[in-house]
């Protein structure tokens, strides 16, 4: 018989945790045996403590819990948890007839909290307790037995762990927040272990301070493992989150908060999000102090900050998003008119009064509290009747509203995703919301209405409806049956004082938008997404009137008035019963009126931020088909136009001195400039005027400021009549007592001048610094203009004739930006004269970096647009928009524009994209001449229609050998044609041009291009490919022989490079002769052998042998290239003479000879390794497969 009762009591009456663990393990085995129907007689032989489950008694259980805590405290920090801990957690989490796990936690958790977190303990003891806290949570979740409903009793025990161990949770968060604490490492380890065990993710350890790579913060989670077998329920997640929030999670770092939100908030279901939203709304206090409330300022995880996060939750229903926006909007811009307690609004009542179904009758209503934000202690109000307490709510409101208008509503996505993926729902392991790749639902609720429209309805609702008093937590949400006349004085008061003009224009905008949205859907009306986009712009401007102040509000009002004027001129949709001619006339009138909307949207997008910018982009995207050609041309001109800077500062100063006074003064009060009016005398738009100013700035600099007045004389005999000579004592007395300012002395006034709110003037900038600053601002605006052109090119480039000009101007702007970004760099580095470039200032370096970013952005936009219009059907449609002469003129201008000396400094991407654009213009020219899509597909006409391409290629080849600093541009042009139309390069005089190259660098570059980019991609059945390969091999042999001549004045390094290039060209030619064409069929045609006669082959072999003999050692790339060529030439000669193979080698090789002797002499093991092919420049993938 076991004496477990005696073993349980250790020395001094303390509990032995190992004996307790054995008893608990035996108890689990006893319960399993009893459940399996074991013999009762056999079960009676078990120890009494096991049969009676004696450890469930309160006194014994508390002693075991304390002993377990002491055991964990005694274990080394970071060591493996004791085995008894896992046995204890398994026994505890499994329910039986004798124990209820939920009831046992009332005894266990308080005992553990008092044991592992004693009062006034040292940091080392606290670190050990924090580690024990994490071990308990981890073991309890891992060893628990799941049930059909979820994680069994483990979830209730985890909630009890965070709720009934307040000391442990508080110390964990305190030491996690305090990075200099001695227990911080233990807290960080426990935090990571809790996140990994509860969330099923693997966290990346935080990088040491000052050693972050790539300049970024560590990610929240580096890898996401497979989803855990058991997920926490929504109730458990919310309970744990509430407990953490009570103990200061909001004061931890942002990374720690995001990690807990990823584990506890992100997986919430829509019902869990609704429940959490209702809890947060109920927890907000009715009265808030502006200077101390954490919820209002958003410094904690609860309150307004968490409501803004819920509004952006991927599973948030529309009612949660609407409630969050209404709360932030109400407490940011409205205040009660009179004192009251518990003022609030019912979201259900608002929905019923505005034909919006927010909740069902069975669902809980959301109560939107109206907070009374008290002023500061000194009673100082803020701007425009508001004070600092409203500011945090406003910031979060605009951020949440902008984020929601950029995406599809989660409820809308789930509605579309349910019908699309209903068949696969049973097999789906993840219930993530499907993503809709469409802009049609952006900024809309699931019922099709817009968020902006609902915000204006809420504005009117709270202004006209009196808030209700809620002292019990419930609000009567039933509205009156008849809509009675409302009194605006009974509602809330807007803390922002709007002018009567602002209120009137907002009212007009709302009425016009309601009329447009109420139009029935038929063939004569606009599409729903176009109507939404048309109304989004005025609604956003009317709402931003609350945010703007001063001159900014004046600009918003002007923009709103302009949009309202356009909507007022918009004629109603034509009646279907009218004649077709009249309907067409009304439709044309509507299109003419709608053409003004994209222009206004472009101006607002470039000049505005946040919500107005989002609305302007939406209007531009959906109504861009109505945009006038003048608007598109103005954008293109603005992107391409830039003010050229003088090369040095002295020249800039001289130009500034030479400029007459008043010239270029845009802010002066002089006469109205002619650039502000068009030919008819009508005022130009802001975009046109800014474009005109940019063009004018090319020829004239800004005028010098008004000269300063005459300076005082500095002669030695000049005397100031007011000058007083004072001694040291007199000066001190003068500062203390004389010249009092207000109530203090001059010294006191001087000492307090920097503390009394005096404005600190910025250092004065020179003319050049001001111009550089202005150019930086212009470049930043160009990024927005490029974004507009990208949207237009992706949607309408192949549908409107102006799209061709957009592509041409984008390519020109790309080359110009690349040239300006590399200004002063390539010229000094490529000439090889040893000159040092001039030192560049910080402002100039920033400007060039911005130009480089602009060039790369333009390259991305142009590449995407070219792929869009390069489909065969799109190409045929675009080709008909211009004549062949116009296509040829544009292609020649692009080639000439890229011929600059400074284009190559920004890398290969801008050059390759520009070269691809030239190929596209040549393809469009050919499509226009052929006339039909069938002709493009006809293989018999594959070589016809390329006259323009042949002309440009011959011009580029001539420039490559004659012009300076044109190598990379010409190489990019030939690379683009080699990828898309390699057979066009066969007819070029490569041999003559390579022989006439002005230096060995150009010659080597041309050989490399033919060997690496042209020969490998040529199809084997191309006419003339055999003759071209043979002539190229002879040319490489000639270059190789010239490098061995004694009369060549080249350095050893240059000779080695030339030989390596020629040998690679010979290798490519031989490989091209033996390469087989890959195809879909099994039978592959072999390309004919290299077309060189026997004498040329012998000359090549002899020259290669001479190069190999001249090498200092049998190693390196040149040696291996020579060895490979000798073997290839011998095999080709054997095949040509019909020699038979002996043991895998030809008779010619077996008989000996110079080549065979050379190979046998240099046939080392390294020569048998895998051959490395030489790589050329970066290649762009074949994007124009249809061409």
XYZ file of N, CA and C in Angstrom, residues 799-1008:
630
model
N -9.332 54.684 -74.810
C -10.691 55.053 -75.187
C -10.815 56.495 -75.658
N -9.832 57.321 -75.330
C -9.894 58.726 -75.712
C -8.610 59.129 -76.434
N -8.701 60.006 -77.449
C -7.486 60.389 -78.189
C -6.447 61.096 -77.332
N -6.885 61.787 -76.297
C -5.929 62.490 -75.443
C -5.042 61.527 -74.672
N -5.424 60.247 -74.606
C -4.615 59.270 -73.883
C -3.243 59.081 -74.492
N -3.111 59.211 -75.816
C -1.798 59.081 -76.460
C -0.880 60.217 -76.026
N -1.427 61.408 -75.925
C -0.603 62.530 -75.460
C -0.185 62.327 -74.003
N -1.061 61.747 -73.207
C -0.704 61.489 -71.810
C 0.505 60.558 -71.735
N 0.493 59.493 -72.536
C 1.630 58.573 -72.534
C 2.890 59.260 -73.039
N 2.769 60.074 -74.089
C 3.938 60.770 -74.630
C 4.502 61.769 -73.626
N 3.646 62.527 -72.979
C 4.120 63.519 -72.007
C 4.675 62.861 -70.758
N 4.101 61.734 -70.346
C 4.660 61.013 -69.203
C 6.072 60.519 -69.507
N 6.276 60.031 -70.720
C 7.623 59.581 -71.086
C 8.597 60.753 -71.135
N 8.157 61.890 -71.681
C 9.023 63.059 -71.679
C 9.334 63.562 -70.285
N 8.328 63.570 -69.411
C 8.572 63.974 -68.026
C 9.501 62.996 -67.319
N 9.402 61.716 -67.654
C 10.293 60.720 -67.067
C 11.741 60.986 -67.449
N 11.997 61.247 -68.732
C 13.369 61.522 -69.159
C 13.882 62.827 -68.557
N 13.011 63.836 -68.459
C 13.442 65.087 -67.852
C 13.771 64.953 -66.381
N 12.939 64.216 -65.646
C 13.220 64.006 -64.220
C 14.496 63.200 -64.017
N 14.715 62.193 -64.858
C 15.950 61.413 -64.749
C 17.168 62.271 -65.062
N 17.037 63.176 -66.026
C 18.162 64.053 -66.373
C 18.465 65.014 -65.229
N 17.432 65.579 -64.624
C 17.663 66.512 -63.519
C 18.172 65.803 -62.276
N 17.752 64.566 -62.053
C 18.215 63.838 -60.872
C 19.689 63.513 -60.948
N 20.222 63.344 -62.163
C 21.639 62.994 -62.324
C 22.466 64.169 -62.797
N 21.961 65.367 -62.622
C 22.664 66.563 -63.092
C 23.989 66.712 -62.361
N 25.091 66.836 -63.128
C 26.405 67.046 -62.532
C 27.068 65.795 -62.031
N 26.498 64.598 -62.278
C 27.092 63.363 -61.776
C 27.715 62.560 -62.895
N 26.944 62.278 -63.930
C 27.417 61.411 -64.995
C 28.495 62.071 -65.830
N 28.386 63.378 -66.032
C 29.326 64.068 -66.908
C 30.746 63.944 -66.391
N 30.930 64.074 -65.078
C 32.273 63.994 -64.524
C 32.750 62.559 -64.418
N 31.842 61.617 -64.260
C 32.249 60.250 -64.002
C 32.456 59.442 -65.273
N 31.791 59.805 -66.360
C 31.870 58.992 -67.573
C 32.952 59.448 -68.539
N 33.388 60.706 -68.449
C 34.418 61.155 -69.366
C 35.773 60.574 -69.031
N 35.977 60.212 -67.767
C 37.229 59.586 -67.383
C 38.400 60.533 -67.351
N 38.165 61.848 -67.183
C 39.245 62.820 -67.177
C 39.791 63.075 -65.790
N 39.254 62.403 -64.796
C 39.753 62.555 -63.449
C 39.286 63.794 -62.745
N 38.303 64.493 -63.296
C 37.794 65.697 -62.648
C 36.890 65.324 -61.494
N 36.890 66.142 -60.498
C 36.067 65.922 -59.328
C 34.814 66.786 -59.428
N 33.670 66.190 -59.113
C 32.408 66.920 -59.192
C 32.335 67.962 -58.087
N 31.565 69.013 -58.384
C 31.419 70.096 -57.432
C 30.612 69.637 -56.224
N 30.992 70.121 -55.060
C 30.300 69.729 -53.841
C 28.854 70.223 -53.885
N 27.942 69.328 -53.515
C 26.511 69.617 -53.586
C 25.999 69.895 -52.179
N 25.191 70.948 -52.034
C 24.610 71.280 -50.744
C 23.485 70.338 -50.362
N 23.035 70.484 -49.122
C 21.981 69.604 -48.634
C 20.670 69.824 -49.380
N 20.326 71.082 -49.605
C 19.068 71.362 -50.292
C 19.081 70.815 -51.712
N 20.214 70.976 -52.389
C 20.312 70.443 -53.756
C 20.265 68.930 -53.753
N 20.903 68.298 -52.761
C 20.868 66.835 -52.685
C 19.457 66.328 -52.437
N 18.724 67.018 -51.554
C 17.329 66.625 -51.315
C 16.500 66.797 -52.580
N 16.765 67.878 -53.308
C 16.023 68.132 -54.543
C 16.291 67.051 -55.576
N 17.543 66.652 -55.712
C 17.869 65.596 -56.680
C 17.311 64.253 -56.251
N 17.278 64.013 -54.952
C 16.677 62.766 -54.484
C 15.177 62.740 -54.785
N 14.522 63.874 -54.630
C 13.104 63.947 -54.984
C 12.901 63.743 -56.486
N 13.813 64.309 -57.295
C 13.714 64.105 -58.737
C 13.893 62.624 -59.089
N 14.816 61.941 -58.393
C 14.972 60.510 -58.624
C 13.729 59.723 -58.249
N 13.125 60.068 -57.101
C 11.873 59.404 -56.721
C 10.766 59.691 -57.732
N 10.743 60.922 -58.237
C 9.746 61.269 -59.249
C 9.950 60.458 -60.521
N 11.220 60.279 -60.917
C 11.497 59.486 -62.112
C 11.073 58.033 -61.929
N 11.349 57.468 -60.779
C 10.934 56.070 -60.541
C 9.412 55.942 -60.480
N 8.752 56.930 -59.900
C 7.288 56.891 -59.868
C 6.710 56.995 -61.271
N 7.267 57.875 -62.086
C 6.821 57.994 -63.464
C 7.071 56.706 -64.246
N 8.197 56.054 -63.983
C 8.499 54.793 -64.671
C 7.465 53.728 -64.326
N 7.078 53.645 -63.064
C 6.059 52.664 -62.672
C 4.715 52.965 -63.339
N 4.315 54.232 -63.335
C 3.032 54.596 -63.933
C 3.040 54.314 -65.430
N 4.111 54.702 -66.109
C 4.181 54.503 -67.555
C 4.225 53.018 -67.913
N 4.935 52.225 -67.130
C 4.997 50.789 -67.394
C 3.619 50.141 -67.268
N 2.881 50.493 -66.237
C 1.532 49.936 -66.071
C 0.598 50.381 -67.191
N 0.703 51.651 -67.578
C -0.169 52.140 -68.647
C 0.158 51.483 -69.981
N 1.434 51.246 -70.267
C 1.810 50.587 -71.517
C 1.313 49.150 -71.569
N 1.356 48.465 -70.454
C 0.813 47.109 -70.430
C -0.686 47.118 -70.699
N -1.358 48.172 -70.242
C -2.804 48.241 -70.422
C -3.166 48.454 -71.891
N -2.386 49.253 -72.614
C -2.733 49.596 -73.997
C -1.981 48.744 -75.011
N -1.242 47.737 -74.575
C -0.463 46.913 -75.490
C -1.185 45.650 -75.914
N -2.388 45.433 -75.429
C -3.160 44.310 -75.949
C -3.472 44.557 -77.422
N -3.609 43.479 -78.169
C -3.774 43.628 -79.610
C -5.029 44.427 -79.956
N -6.114 44.161 -79.266
C -7.346 44.905 -79.542
C -7.203 46.374 -79.162
N -6.588 46.648 -78.008
C -6.389 48.035 -77.593
C -5.431 48.763 -78.518
N -4.397 48.063 -78.981
C -3.420 48.693 -79.869
C -4.055 49.096 -81.192
N -4.891 48.241 -81.735
C -5.566 48.581 -82.992
C -6.509 49.764 -82.815
N -7.184 49.836 -81.679
C -8.094 50.956 -81.440
C -7.334 52.257 -81.240
N -6.211 52.209 -80.535
C -5.436 53.428 -80.294
C -4.734 53.884 -81.560
N -4.297 52.949 -82.397
C -3.541 53.315 -83.598
C -4.356 54.152 -84.558
N -5.658 54.014 -84.559
C -6.508 54.770 -85.466
C -6.741 56.208 -85.012
N -6.302 56.544 -83.814
C -6.550 57.886 -83.296
C -5.609 58.931 -83.885
N -4.508 58.509 -84.530
C -3.550 59.444 -85.109
C -3.104 58.926 -86.473
N -2.539 59.809 -87.239
C -2.005 59.443 -88.552
C -0.606 58.860 -88.402
N -0.103 58.143 -89.411
C 1.277 57.608 -89.312
C 2.320 58.699 -89.119
N 2.121 59.872 -89.723
C 3.094 60.951 -89.530
C 3.139 61.431 -88.076
N 1.977 61.502 -87.429
C 1.962 61.915 -86.023
C 2.631 60.875 -85.131
N 2.379 59.599 -85.401
C 3.072 58.562 -84.628
C 4.584 58.652 -84.819
N 5.022 58.856 -86.048
C 6.459 58.941 -86.320
C 7.077 60.157 -85.653
N 6.381 61.284 -85.679
C 6.916 62.494 -85.044
C 7.084 62.314 -83.542
N 6.104 61.723 -82.900
C 6.193 61.508 -81.450
C 7.306 60.525 -81.096
N 7.457 59.457 -81.867
C 8.523 58.493 -81.582
C 9.900 59.122 -81.764
N 10.078 59.924 -82.836
C 11.379 60.582 -83.051
C 11.680 61.574 -81.927
N 10.671 62.296 -81.453
C 10.913 63.258 -80.371
C 11.322 62.555 -79.080
N 10.721 61.405 -78.794
C 11.127 60.664 -77.594
C 12.559 60.161 -77.711
N 12.931 59.683 -78.890
C 14.299 59.212 -79.068
C 15.294 60.347 -78.924
N 14.970 61.510 -79.463
C 15.864 62.664 -79.328
C 15.905 63.177 -77.895
N 14.800 63.106 -77.201
C 14.762 63.579 -75.817
C 15.612 62.706 -74.907
N 15.656 61.422 -75.181
C 16.464 60.534 -74.357
C 17.922 60.529 -74.703
N 18.321 61.327 -75.667
C 19.696 61.345 -76.118
C 20.554 62.281 -75.287
N 20.049 62.756 -74.155
C 20.804 63.695 -73.328
C 21.987 63.040 -72.659
N 22.889 63.863 -72.176
C 24.107 63.350 -71.568
C 23.936 62.953 -70.112
N 22.840 63.363 -69.459
C 22.691 63.128 -68.034
C 21.543 62.166 -67.714
N 21.071 61.422 -68.686
C 19.893 60.593 -68.467
C 20.213 59.346 -67.666
N 21.442 58.863 -67.735
C 21.746 57.524 -67.233
C 22.038 57.475 -65.745
N 21.862 58.540 -65.003
C 22.280 58.538 -63.615
C 21.307 57.929 -62.640
N 20.055 57.698 -63.004
C 19.046 57.202 -62.072
C 18.853 55.700 -62.148
N 19.643 55.000 -62.935
C 19.498 53.558 -63.010
C 18.843 53.116 -64.298
N 18.625 51.807 -64.395
C 18.135 51.220 -65.637
C 16.626 51.328 -65.795
N 15.884 51.435 -64.690
C 14.423 51.385 -64.776
C 13.820 52.510 -65.621
N 14.170 53.789 -65.410
C 13.598 54.834 -66.267
C 13.985 54.684 -67.729
N 15.225 54.269 -68.000
C 15.662 54.121 -69.378
C 14.917 52.991 -70.065
N 14.772 51.859 -69.398
C 14.086 50.726 -70.007
C 12.617 51.028 -70.265
N 11.975 51.736 -69.345
C 10.566 52.088 -69.549
C 10.409 53.060 -70.711
N 11.295 54.035 -70.824
C 11.218 54.974 -71.948
C 11.469 54.260 -73.271
N 12.427 53.337 -73.288
C 12.681 52.578 -74.510
C 11.481 51.707 -74.886
N 10.816 51.135 -73.889
C 9.597 50.365 -74.165
C 8.505 51.250 -74.744
N 8.425 52.500 -74.303
C 7.443 53.425 -74.876
C 7.748 53.711 -76.338
N 9.033 53.842 -76.684
C 9.389 54.054 -78.091
C 8.970 52.849 -78.928
N 9.188 51.646 -78.432
C 8.749 50.457 -79.165
C 7.229 50.457 -79.334
N 6.493 50.880 -78.305
C 5.039 50.900 -78.416
C 4.584 51.897 -79.480
N 5.231 53.049 -79.568
C 4.866 54.013 -80.593
C 5.166 53.457 -81.991
N 6.265 52.721 -82.113
C 6.562 52.091 -83.410
C 5.526 51.019 -83.737
N 5.103 50.246 -82.733
C 4.076 49.233 -82.964
C 2.743 49.864 -83.341
N 2.399 50.992 -82.707
C 1.161 51.687 -83.072
C 1.251 52.243 -84.490
N 2.421 52.746 -84.884
C 2.620 53.226 -86.254
C 2.421 52.085 -87.245
N 2.945 50.920 -86.929
C 2.778 49.756 -87.814
C 1.318 49.317 -87.866
N 0.631 49.294 -86.713
C -0.770 48.893 -86.694
C -1.628 49.856 -87.505
N -1.283 51.130 -87.496
C -2.035 52.100 -88.283
C -1.833 51.860 -89.777
N -0.615 51.495 -90.175
C -0.350 51.255 -91.589
C -0.973 49.954 -92.074
N -0.955 48.902 -91.229
C -1.565 47.642 -91.640
C -3.076 47.739 -91.651
N -3.662 48.435 -90.681
C -5.070 48.767 -90.756
C -6.037 47.844 -90.066
N -5.685 46.611 -89.717
C -6.652 45.685 -89.120
C -5.931 44.756 -88.158
N -6.726 44.184 -87.275
C -6.165 43.237 -86.308
C -5.769 41.929 -86.976
N -6.473 41.542 -88.061
C -6.109 40.308 -88.766
C -4.741 40.438 -89.414
N -4.419 41.630 -89.914
C -3.098 41.832 -90.514
C -1.988 41.727 -89.487
N -2.265 42.149 -88.254
C -1.254 42.015 -87.205
C -0.991 40.559 -86.865
N -1.992 39.715 -86.983
C -1.835 38.311 -86.659
C -1.285 37.484 -87.820
N -1.253 38.058 -89.022
C -0.775 37.331 -90.189
C 0.743 37.178 -90.114
N 1.222 35.943 -90.108
C 2.668 35.700 -90.022
C 3.387 36.099 -91.297
N 2.673 36.100 -92.419
C 3.318 36.488 -93.664
C 3.709 37.958 -93.675
N 3.029 38.784 -92.879
C 3.325 40.205 -92.799
C 4.064 40.566 -91.512
N 4.777 39.597 -90.965
C 5.468 39.846 -89.697
C 6.574 40.878 -89.841
N 7.196 40.954 -91.031
C 8.315 41.887 -91.232
C 7.894 43.174 -91.925
N 6.637 43.354 -92.203
C 6.179 44.548 -92.910
C 5.662 45.578 -91.915
N 5.794 46.833 -92.288
C 5.272 47.926 -91.466
C 6.220 48.452 -90.420
N 7.463 47.967 -90.400
C 8.415 48.381 -89.362
C 9.406 49.424 -89.895
N 9.004 50.243 -90.845
C 9.929 51.243 -91.394
C 10.369 52.240 -90.331
N 9.446 52.689 -89.504
C 9.805 53.639 -88.450
C 10.764 53.015 -87.452
N 10.526 51.764 -87.073
C 11.419 51.093 -86.126
C 12.816 50.946 -86.708
N 12.930 50.582 -88.003
C 14.250 50.454 -88.623
C 14.970 51.798 -88.654
N 14.223 52.869 -88.928
C 14.842 54.191 -88.935
C 15.377 54.574 -87.564
N 14.585 54.364 -86.521
C 15.028 54.731 -85.173
C 16.175 53.843 -84.704
N 16.152 52.573 -85.062
C 17.227 51.681 -84.648
C 18.543 52.052 -85.332
N 18.511 52.392 -86.604
C 19.737 52.807 -87.285
C 20.271 54.122 -86.715
N 19.354 55.020 -86.364
C 19.800 56.270 -85.735
C 20.439 56.011 -84.376
N 19.864 55.118 -83.604
C 20.426 54.795 -82.289
C 21.771 54.109 -82.419
N 21.906 53.230 -83.402
C 23.182 52.544 -83.596
C 24.264 53.520 -84.019
N 23.908 54.499 -84.847
C 24.875 55.520 -85.234
C 25.254 56.397 -84.049
N 24.263 56.753 -83.214
C 24.571 57.569 -82.031
C 25.418 56.815 -81.037
N 25.211 55.521 -80.937
C 25.959 54.723 -79.951
C 27.457 54.778 -80.210
N 27.860 54.836 -81.444
C 29.290 54.843 -81.728
C 29.884 56.210 -81.891
N 29.067 57.257 -81.987
C 29.594 58.591 -82.283
C 29.354 59.608 -81.171
N 28.255 59.529 -80.455
C 27.929 60.524 -79.436
C 28.504 60.114 -78.082
N 28.817 61.114 -77.287
C 29.320 60.861 -75.942
C 28.160 60.633 -74.976
N 28.427 59.801 -73.969
C 27.490 59.573 -72.862
C 26.102 59.155 -73.362
N 26.067 58.412 -74.449
C 24.802 57.954 -75.000
C 24.710 56.431 -74.971
N 25.670 55.775 -74.298
C 25.771 54.324 -74.364
C 24.588 53.645 -73.682
N 24.272 54.068 -72.470
C 23.220 53.373 -71.716
C 21.845 53.611 -72.331
N 21.638 54.801 -72.883
C 20.353 55.054 -73.528
C 20.184 54.167 -74.767
N 21.206 54.110 -75.611
C 21.125 53.267 -76.797
C 21.026 51.788 -76.421
N 21.741 51.393 -75.396
C 21.651 49.996 -74.951
C 20.243 49.670 -74.461
N 19.583 50.616 -73.779
C 18.207 50.380 -73.330
C 17.253 50.274 -74.511
N 17.461 51.097 -75.556
C 16.602 51.036 -76.734
C 16.737 49.684 -77.424
N 17.972 49.234 -77.651
C 18.171 47.943 -78.312
C 17.701 46.795 -77.434
N 17.850 46.939 -76.122
C 17.349 45.894 -75.238
C 15.838 45.763 -75.294
N 15.133 46.898 -75.387
C 13.673 46.850 -75.486
C 13.224 46.181 -76.775
N 13.887 46.485 -77.883
C 13.518 45.852 -79.149
C 13.961 44.395 -79.198
N 15.067 44.050 -78.534
C 15.514 42.657 -78.544
C 14.550 41.748 -77.812
N 13.917 42.260 -76.745
C 12.961 41.451 -75.994
C 11.652 41.313 -76.753
N 11.205 42.369 -77.452
C 9.867 42.391 -78.057
C 9.875 42.107 -79.557
N 10.941 42.478 -80.250
C 11.031 42.222 -81.694
C 12.461 41.989 -82.104
N 13.041 40.852 -81.736
C 14.484 40.647 -81.996
C 14.832 40.584 -83.469
N 13.912 40.160 -84.341
C 14.246 40.020 -85.758
C 14.455 41.380 -86.406
N 14.013 42.467 -85.761
C 14.252 43.798 -86.310
C 15.717 44.204 -86.239
N 16.483 43.577 -85.360
C 17.889 43.946 -85.172
C 18.825 43.230 -86.124
N 18.326 42.242 -86.865
C 19.213 41.473 -87.735
C 19.681 42.286 -88.936
N 18.856 43.198 -89.422
C 19.220 43.958 -90.609
C 20.091 45.160 -90.350
N 20.510 45.387 -89.115
C 21.339 46.550 -88.794
C 22.803 46.270 -89.104
N 23.572 47.284 -89.500
C 25.012 47.085 -89.802
C 25.851 46.999 -88.526
N 25.699 45.916 -87.804
C 26.417 45.772 -86.539
C 27.934 45.728 -86.754
N 28.380 44.956 -87.742
C 29.826 44.788 -87.932
C 30.502 46.115 -88.269
N 29.923 46.881 -89.188
C 30.526 48.162 -89.554
C 30.528 49.127 -88.369
N 29.450 49.158 -87.614
C 29.370 50.110 -86.513
C 30.311 49.739 -85.381
N 30.443 48.448 -85.101
C 31.352 48.040 -84.025
C 32.797 48.349 -84.414
N 33.133 48.211 -85.680
C 34.502 48.524 -86.109
C 34.777 50.020 -86.003
N 33.759 50.851 -86.184
C 33.952 52.299 -86.152
C 33.722 52.896 -84.777
N 33.546 52.098 -83.763
C 33.291 52.628 -82.421
C 34.441 53.490 -81.964
N 34.097 54.548 -81.241
C 35.106 55.542 -80.874
C 36.024 55.100 -79.759
N 35.635 54.131 -78.951
C 36.522 53.623 -77.896
C 36.177 52.165 -77.612
N 37.035 51.533 -76.858
C 36.879 50.104 -76.588
C 35.713 49.828 -75.652
N 35.327 50.817 -74.834
C 34.196 50.604 -73.929
C 32.898 50.451 -74.728
N 32.698 51.324 -75.713
C 31.505 51.226 -76.553
C 31.533 49.936 -77.352
N 32.683 49.592 -77.874
C 32.806 48.352 -78.647
C 32.464 47.135 -77.794
N 32.969 47.109 -76.600
C 32.687 45.973 -75.716
C 31.204 45.932 -75.327
N 30.583 47.090 -75.130
C 29.165 47.126 -74.780
C 28.304 46.598 -75.923
N 28.656 46.941 -77.153
C 27.891 46.455 -78.292
C 28.033 44.951 -78.472
N 29.245 44.447 -78.285
C 29.433 42.997 -78.370
C 28.637 42.277 -77.285
N 28.639 42.834 -76.089
C 27.904 42.197 -74.986
C 26.414 42.189 -75.248
